[in-house]
Amino acid sequence: MRKLLRKLVSGVLAVSLAASLLPAAAFAAGTSAKETHITILGTSDMHANPWGYNYEDDKETTNNGMARLYTYIQQVRAEEPNVVLLDAGDDIQGTIMTDDIYNKKPDSPHPVITAMNLMGYDAMTLGNHEFNWGVSTMKKILGQANFPVLSANIKDASGNYVTGAGWTILERSGVKIAVIGVDTPDVPIWDGGKEGIEDCTYEAASTAVKQAIKEIGGQADLIVVSAHMGLYPEFDEEHGADSAQKILDDNPEVDVLQVAHTHSTVNQKQGNVVIGGVRSSGREIARFDLTLDANKKVIASSVEIVDMNGVTPSEELRSNPVIAEAHQATRTFISGGSGKDSEKGASLGSTTAKFQPKNEIDRLPEGKLRDTAVMDLINKIQLENSGADVSAAALFKDTSDLPKGDINYGNIFNIYKFDNTLCRVAVTGAELKAYMEWSAECYNQWVPGDINISFDPEYPGYLYDMFAGVDYEIDLSQPKGQRIKNVMFHGAPLQDDQVLTLAVNNYRYSSALKSQGLVAGKKDWESSNSIRDMIVEYFAKHSPVAPEVDNNWKIVGVDLQEKNPDRATLIALVNAGKLDPPYSKSLNLNDPEVQEILNDKSNRSLRNWNKVKMFFSLK
């Protein structure tokens, strides 16, 4: 994952909706009568967001959702004669609407598939999150689609494609377009043990594409691969089984490559192959434009990534009865929690105060810079339910918090957005420390002059776990792998050969502890209910719940110049929106560019005022 994300950064380019239309129009205008222009639109990782709504906050969004995508899709269809609409997976999971309501009743009309049918998709590739509720549930939901769902590298126990198709051929103005879909073969790492998962076989993506191209033969003029994976390996770095780059390396016949899964903007061209990928939740759409000559050979191609920020949502989609009803049902569910009280607007419990401290620096989450009540609550609940000695959990959203007062299901979802179960596994002290080191790699190393702690952008925030049951320090003056210090268990130094039990969610158990060889033991217990359900039960039993912080861990080895007025000036500039938040690179007082900012006349008065305030505070 880390190498994958590092290499993807170089391909990142997001463009606005208005800007994207100009090149496409010019592209089309240059097409002669003997040439054919094909436009392929690609979405992925929409994560159950048909409306464009943040259910945990009960607020409309401004820049995402399938309704906004549909507005743009309709616009392109009105302008271009040959449009193909594809999706690369991870669509039926990700919001309260699906995870807590509609995926639990798969025989009912599904709002996401209803939306995709309305939008007129030509094909969809299977994503790993489609498997989250087992194969039978997945097949029931996806069986509602009016388009083929592709998975050329995943077959069931009978040797058939698990979704019934591996590839399909579409036709536009006489041009035949083969679309091959492949999913990451790492599905068993995350969902192994769920119904039907281990009955399937998962082939390397490049191998499956090669076989599909052989089967297609001369039936197609264009080869499009829709891959639910990033360009670079996530787990299989040796063989590249989960690498879209490996698909290109092994299959020169490919004309268009759609990537997904990493929630990253990808806009590249390798030779004549156009490559595109988008951010999640319907934030972007990939647009591939190709011109073919009279012999149906590609003579020009381009890819653009179109941002949905500011796009008006489609009322046609939002007014669809299934989607409108699902949207309202989800809001009702949030206000009432779950079960028999869901229509009464009853709260799930209450708190005595907010749980997260305010960020000192805009968009630098205090919840990852120090111990907080949110993480202590989640870890406490995991310890109580598992009976383990130590617990590990992540702050999935930087903005996660619990408000003061009544708590509803949206608030619970806000602090724990995934439908994970809880596992318990025996670990040695050495293994636990290795796991803690792996987690602490999310931070950048502190260097003298840095006024803030920053995060390595190659490490998604959901990979950073915080631990309870042990006391420890993270020394950020040290390089990765040498940061965890003074680990104490019950007041005594944790010994490398000491055996403890660890509570951790099922995703972290499979995708980190086991797949990366951090822990040798196997889980000896797994919950039947989700961690989110456990949080709901805790509030039912213990409300009002007060925020509690035991400060069992802290960051050391840094001097953030907290008494320096220049630091206050820089923070004020960030918080006023005049400087970008230093999330992935710290502001350093020894940096000439930072000194230039501090010496800028427009900032000098603020700087001098901070010096005055600092003087009197020190007196």
XYZ file of C-alpha atoms in Angstrom, residues 48 50 55 92 95-114 133 137 140-141 144 321-331 333:
41
model
C -22.905 3.963 -1.440
C -26.195 8.114 -4.450
C -25.330 10.891 6.961
C -22.549 -0.973 -2.462
C -22.647 4.626 4.218
C -25.291 3.999 6.846
C -27.811 3.663 3.994
C -26.211 0.458 2.770
C -24.136 -0.923 5.618
C -26.842 -0.719 8.259
C -30.049 -0.928 6.237
C -30.167 -2.092 2.623
C -27.315 -4.596 2.567
C -29.099 -6.388 5.388
C -32.167 -6.884 3.195
C -30.637 -7.823 -0.173
C -33.943 -8.958 -1.684
C -35.294 -5.381 -1.567
C -34.561 -2.842 -4.334
C -31.067 -1.530 -3.649
C -30.646 2.262 -3.888
C -27.140 2.139 -5.363
C -27.972 -0.398 -8.080
C -31.203 1.476 -8.757
C -21.525 -9.359 3.356
C -25.684 -11.299 -0.484
C -28.487 -10.852 -4.793
C -27.698 -7.146 -4.754
C -30.510 -6.296 -9.718
C -38.817 6.630 -5.592
C -36.356 3.960 -4.445
C -33.530 6.457 -3.927
C -35.701 9.118 -2.288
C -37.219 6.555 0.065
C -33.793 5.147 0.937
C -32.451 8.618 1.664
C -35.324 9.432 3.998
C -35.195 6.000 5.640
C -31.516 6.519 6.393
C -32.125 9.911 7.972
C -32.628 5.555 11.075
